[in-house]
Short mmCIF file of C-alpha atoms in Angstrom, two decimals:
data_model
loop_
_atom_site.label_atom_id
_atom_site.label_comp_id
_atom_site.label_asym_id
_atom_site.label_seq_id
_atom_site.Cartn_x
_atom_site.Cartn_y
_atom_site.Cartn_z
CA UNK K 1 0.00 0.00 0.00
CA UNK K 2 1.05 3.61 -0.41
CA UNK K 3 3.58 4.81 2.16
CA UNK K 4 1.79 8.09 2.73
CA UNK K 5 -1.75 9.17 2.18
CA UNK K 6 -2.41 12.49 0.55
CA UNK K 7 -5.11 13.83 -1.68
CA UNK K 8 -6.65 11.44 -4.18
CA UNK K 9 -5.05 11.34 -7.63
CA UNK K 10 -6.25 13.32 -10.62
CA UNK K 11 -9.02 10.83 -11.39
CA UNK K 12 -10.98 12.33 -8.53
CA UNK K 13 -10.04 15.99 -8.98
CA UNK K 14 -13.41 16.60 -10.60
CA UNK K 15 -15.07 13.23 -10.12
CA UNK K 16 -16.88 11.21 -7.47
CA UNK K 17 -17.47 7.75 -6.05
CA UNK K 18 -20.79 6.04 -5.34
CA UNK K 19 -20.92 3.73 -2.32
CA UNK K 20 -24.14 1.74 -2.11
CA UNK K 21 -25.53 0.85 1.30
CA UNK K 22 -23.33 3.46 2.95
CA UNK K 23 -25.49 4.87 5.72
CA UNK K 24 -23.80 2.69 8.34
CA UNK K 25 -21.33 -0.14 8.94
CA UNK K 26 -18.69 -0.94 6.34
CA UNK K 27 -20.27 1.37 3.76
CA UNK K 28 -20.17 4.37 6.10
CA UNK K 29 -16.54 3.66 6.97
CA UNK K 30 -15.68 3.57 3.27
CA UNK K 31 -17.40 6.92 2.71
CA UNK K 32 -15.44 8.54 5.53
CA UNK K 33 -12.13 7.07 4.40
CA UNK K 34 -12.61 8.38 0.85
CA UNK K 35 -13.91 11.76 1.92
CA UNK K 36 -10.85 12.29 4.12
CA UNK K 37 -8.78 11.87 0.95
CA UNK K 38 -10.72 14.63 -0.77
CA UNK K 39 -13.03 12.41 -2.82
CA UNK K 40 -16.66 13.58 -3.25
CA UNK K 41 -18.82 10.64 -2.21
CA UNK K 42 -22.42 9.71 -2.92
CA UNK K 43 -24.04 8.16 0.17
CA UNK K 44 -26.77 5.70 -0.79
CA UNK K 45 -29.39 4.21 1.49
CA UNK K 46 -32.59 2.24 1.11
CA UNK K 47 -34.49 3.07 4.30
CA UNK K 48 -31.98 4.75 6.61
CA UNK K 49 -32.29 8.47 5.92
CA UNK K 50 -31.33 9.56 9.44
CA UNK K 51 -28.21 7.36 9.45
CA UNK K 52 -27.22 8.64 6.00
CA UNK K 53 -27.60 12.24 7.15
CA UNK K 54 -25.31 11.54 10.11
CA UNK K 55 -22.62 10.18 7.78
CA UNK K 56 -23.00 13.23 5.54
CA UNK K 57 -22.62 15.57 8.52
CA UNK K 58 -19.41 13.77 9.49
CA UNK K 59 -18.06 14.26 5.97
CA UNK K 60 -18.94 17.94 5.98
CA UNK K 61 -17.38 18.38 9.45
CA UNK K 62 -13.89 17.79 8.06
CA UNK K 63 -14.50 19.72 4.84
CA UNK K 64 -15.55 16.92 2.52
CA UNK K 65 -18.31 16.80 -0.07
CA UNK K 66 -21.16 14.30 0.00
CA UNK K 67 -24.66 13.86 -1.34
CA UNK K 68 -27.33 11.48 -0.04
CA UNK K 69 -29.61 9.50 -2.34
CA UNK K 70 -32.38 7.09 -1.38
CA UNK K 71 -32.91 4.28 -3.87
CA UNK K 72 -34.41 0.79 -3.95
CA UNK K 73 -31.68 -1.35 -5.48
CA UNK K 74 -34.20 -4.04 -6.44
CA UNK K 75 -35.71 -1.43 -8.78
CA UNK K 76 -33.80 -0.78 -12.02
CA UNK K 77 -35.33 2.68 -12.42
CA UNK K 78 -34.05 3.66 -8.96
CA UNK K 79 -30.55 2.49 -9.85
CA UNK K 80 -30.50 4.66 -12.96
CA UNK K 81 -31.78 7.61 -10.91
CA UNK K 82 -29.10 7.02 -8.27
CA UNK K 83 -26.33 7.41 -10.85
CA UNK K 84 -27.92 10.36 -12.63
CA UNK K 85 -28.48 12.28 -9.41
CA UNK K 86 -25.03 11.59 -7.99
CA UNK K 87 -23.39 12.66 -11.24
CA UNK K 88 -25.44 15.86 -11.37
CA UNK K 89 -24.62 16.78 -7.78
CA UNK K 90 -20.98 15.67 -7.44
CA UNK K 91 -19.50 15.43 -10.92
CA UNK K 92 -18.42 12.54 -13.17
CA UNK K 93 -18.48 9.05 -11.64
CA UNK K 94 -14.93 7.74 -11.31
CA UNK K 95 -15.50 4.93 -8.84
CA UNK K 96 -18.20 2.57 -7.58
CA UNK K 97 -18.36 0.44 -4.45
CA UNK K 98 -21.12 -2.17 -4.60
CA UNK K 99 -21.46 -2.55 -0.85
CA UNK K 100 -25.21 -2.89 -0.21
CA UNK K 101 -26.27 -6.40 0.75
CA UNK K 102 -29.17 -8.39 2.12
CA UNK K 103 -29.05 -11.38 4.47
CA UNK K 104 -32.52 -11.74 6.00
CA UNK K 105 -32.84 -13.73 9.21
CA UNK K 106 -29.92 -15.73 10.59
CA UNK K 107 -30.23 -19.47 11.16
CA UNK K 108 -32.15 -20.24 7.97
CA UNK K 109 -31.80 -23.85 6.85
CA UNK K 110 -32.46 -25.15 3.35
CA UNK K 111 -35.50 -27.15 4.48
CA UNK K 112 -37.13 -23.84 5.38
CA UNK K 113 -36.10 -22.04 2.19
CA UNK K 114 -38.45 -19.29 1.06
CA UNK K 115 -38.49 -18.31 -2.60
CA UNK K 116 -39.29 -14.68 -1.84
CA UNK K 117 -36.30 -14.31 0.50
CA UNK K 118 -33.95 -16.06 -1.93
CA UNK K 119 -35.12 -13.83 -4.77
CA UNK K 120 -34.58 -10.70 -2.70
CA UNK K 121 -31.13 -11.89 -1.67
CA UNK K 122 -30.06 -12.32 -5.29
CA UNK K 123 -31.80 -9.14 -6.40
CA UNK K 124 -29.79 -7.02 -3.95
CA UNK K 125 -26.54 -8.99 -3.80
CA UNK K 126 -26.11 -9.96 -7.46
CA UNK K 127 -28.48 -8.25 -9.89
CA UNK K 128 -28.12 -4.77 -8.35
CA UNK K 129 -24.30 -4.79 -8.52
CA UNK K 130 -24.53 -5.90 -12.14
CA UNK K 131 -26.91 -3.07 -13.01
CA UNK K 132 -24.87 -0.55 -11.02
CA UNK K 133 -21.78 -1.67 -12.89
CA UNK K 134 -23.63 -1.23 -16.18
CA UNK K 135 -24.46 2.36 -15.25
CA UNK K 136 -20.87 2.99 -14.17
CA UNK K 137 -19.52 1.72 -17.50
CA UNK K 138 -21.72 4.22 -19.33
CA UNK K 139 -20.09 7.02 -17.36
CA UNK K 140 -16.43 6.05 -16.90
CA UNK K 141 -15.30 3.77 -19.73
CA UNK K 142 -12.94 4.83 -22.50
CA UNK K 143 -15.60 3.65 -24.92
CA UNK K 144 -17.67 6.69 -23.96
CA UNK K 145 -14.74 9.07 -24.07
CA UNK K 146 -13.79 8.89 -20.40
CA UNK K 147 -10.54 7.83 -18.74
CA UNK K 148 -11.75 4.69 -16.95
CA UNK K 149 -12.33 4.07 -13.27
CA UNK K 150 -12.43 1.50 -10.50
CA UNK K 151 -15.20 -0.75 -9.20
CA UNK K 152 -15.08 -2.66 -5.93
CA UNK K 153 -17.60 -5.39 -5.09
CA UNK K 154 -18.03 -6.15 -1.39
CA UNK K 155 -18.35 -9.92 -1.21
CA UNK K 156 -18.00 -12.19 1.83
CA UNK K 157 -15.84 -14.99 3.16
CA UNK K 158 -19.09 -16.99 3.27
CA UNK K 159 -18.77 -17.43 -0.51
CA UNK K 160 -15.94 -19.86 0.24
CA UNK K 161 -17.34 -21.32 3.48
CA UNK K 162 -20.87 -21.96 2.18
CA UNK K 163 -23.01 -20.53 4.99
CA UNK K 164 -24.36 -23.94 6.08
CA UNK K 165 -27.11 -23.87 8.74
CA UNK K 166 -27.21 -20.09 8.59
CA UNK K 167 -27.81 -18.43 5.21
CA UNK K 168 -26.73 -20.60 2.30
CA UNK K 169 -28.56 -18.31 -0.13
CA UNK K 170 -26.46 -15.34 1.00
CA UNK K 171 -23.24 -17.32 0.59
CA UNK K 172 -24.33 -18.46 -2.87
CA UNK K 173 -25.14 -14.90 -3.89
CA UNK K 174 -21.68 -13.74 -2.86
CA UNK K 175 -20.10 -16.59 -4.82
CA UNK K 176 -22.04 -15.33 -7.84
CA UNK K 177 -20.74 -11.83 -7.15
CA UNK K 178 -17.17 -13.16 -7.16
CA UNK K 179 -17.71 -14.76 -10.56
CA UNK K 180 -19.23 -11.53 -11.85
CA UNK K 181 -16.20 -9.62 -10.55
CA UNK K 182 -13.83 -11.81 -12.55
CA UNK K 183 -15.91 -11.68 -15.72
CA UNK K 184 -16.44 -7.92 -15.52
CA UNK K 185 -12.74 -7.32 -14.82
CA UNK K 186 -11.73 -9.19 -17.96
CA UNK K 187 -14.43 -7.63 -20.12
CA UNK K 188 -13.78 -4.07 -18.98
CA UNK K 189 -9.98 -4.06 -18.80
CA UNK K 190 -9.75 -2.58 -22.29
CA UNK K 191 -12.09 0.25 -21.22
CA UNK K 192 -9.70 1.39 -18.51
CA UNK K 193 -11.96 0.03 -15.76
CA UNK K 194 -10.49 -2.10 -12.99
CA UNK K 195 -12.86 -4.41 -11.08
CA UNK K 196 -11.94 -6.16 -7.82
CA UNK K 197 -13.71 -7.73 -4.87
CA UNK K 198 -13.17 -7.48 -1.12
CA UNK K 199 -14.39 -10.33 1.08
CA UNK K 200 -14.79 -9.49 4.77
CA UNK K 201 -15.03 -12.16 7.42
CA UNK K 202 -16.65 -11.58 10.81
CA UNK K 203 -16.91 -7.80 11.07
CA UNK K 204 -18.47 -5.78 13.88
CA UNK K 205 -21.58 -4.25 12.32
CA UNK K 206 -25.30 -4.22 13.10
CA UNK K 207 -25.89 -6.93 10.50
CA UNK K 208 -25.78 -9.73 13.06
CA UNK K 209 -28.22 -8.18 15.52
CA UNK K 210 -30.52 -7.07 12.70
CA UNK K 211 -30.56 -10.67 11.46
CA UNK K 212 -31.83 -11.82 14.86
CA UNK K 213 -28.55 -13.26 16.17
CA UNK K 214 -26.95 -10.73 18.50
CA UNK K 215 -24.54 -13.39 19.84
CA UNK K 216 -23.37 -14.38 16.37
CA UNK K 217 -20.54 -11.84 16.26
CA UNK K 218 -18.73 -13.12 19.35
CA UNK K 219 -19.55 -16.75 18.60
CA UNK K 220 -17.93 -16.64 15.16
CA UNK K 221 -15.10 -14.34 16.22
CA UNK K 222 -13.87 -17.05 18.58
CA UNK K 223 -13.33 -19.31 15.56
CA UNK K 224 -11.13 -16.77 13.79
CA UNK K 225 -7.39 -17.58 13.93
CA UNK K 226 -6.48 -14.03 14.96
CA UNK K 227 -8.90 -14.39 17.87
CA UNK K 228 -11.17 -11.42 17.25
CA UNK K 229 -13.70 -9.94 14.87
CA UNK K 230 -12.77 -7.27 12.37
CA UNK K 231 -13.67 -3.60 12.31
CA UNK K 232 -15.42 -1.78 9.44
CA UNK K 233 -12.45 0.58 9.23
CA UNK K 234 -10.15 -2.35 8.43
CA UNK K 235 -12.27 -3.23 5.41
CA UNK K 236 -12.51 0.42 4.42
CA UNK K 237 -8.71 0.75 4.40
CA UNK K 238 -8.42 -1.95 1.75
CA UNK K 239 -11.23 -0.47 -0.36
CA UNK K 240 -9.62 2.97 -0.11
CA UNK K 241 -6.31 1.52 -1.29
CA UNK K 242 -7.90 -0.30 -4.23
CA UNK K 243 -9.75 2.83 -5.35
CA UNK K 244 -7.03 5.41 -4.84
CA UNK K 245 -3.59 3.86 -4.50
CA UNK K 246 -3.45 0.35 -5.95
CA UNK K 247 -1.41 -0.29 -9.12
CA UNK K 248 -3.40 -0.16 -12.32
CA UNK K 249 -2.30 -3.74 -13.04
CA UNK K 250 -4.57 -5.14 -10.31
CA UNK K 251 -7.95 -6.31 -11.59
CA UNK K 252 -10.11 -9.42 -11.20
CA UNK K 253 -8.75 -10.08 -7.71
CA UNK K 254 -10.57 -10.91 -4.47
CA UNK K 255 -9.00 -9.57 -1.29
CA UNK K 256 -10.03 -11.52 1.82
CA UNK K 257 -10.12 -9.60 5.11
CA UNK K 258 -11.08 -12.43 7.41
CA UNK K 259 -8.48 -12.84 10.14
CA UNK K 260 -7.19 -16.10 8.69
CA UNK K 261 -10.49 -17.92 8.22
#
């Protein structure tokens, strides 16, 4: 990683980054990390307006620029509106972080599988990132006269572990996202767009409690070789590096941040 952190490079001098699902948790940490580097950031939320406004106020407090957009990522029209509004308010899109995700209730077993939940999981975790990437290509690729950009997909270590007895559908959706990352990276390399994935392990966010398993964080953290759960800021540091500092030669890679799992 870069030895010293300064302002973002020229890509972001008059451009911006969209971070989906960034009103809290890992997404919020990514927003703050980028904003501290001078990058205008679009804060997206689905139903967390108050949380999003708090993140925006934090950005403004240290002189950064941010804009909040509410959008339903299961709705294609909303995705298009998200990109159009962010571009109008913050300038050309130079980066995208597909962070928003859906897990539903913890402890779901296959024998209790519900088609509606599975469909929502794939709509948010797979289809939405694909559509967001499509919109990003239209705005940053050399094929449309731009200089390229960087896309980061937030996956999960569960894509490799399988999510048995918990949320297999979530794990499967993240495995699909990994495959999409590789395919998109190869397809878009000639357009100057670099696509990578980041796969967190057990990270301290509200996801676990919201999924109905408040003890899940500590229970799984005890299984991690480093002996603790991760922090959202640790994931954000890697995303920041990939967007702003990583060599242009890196694309199609998946960076695991999972404490050795």
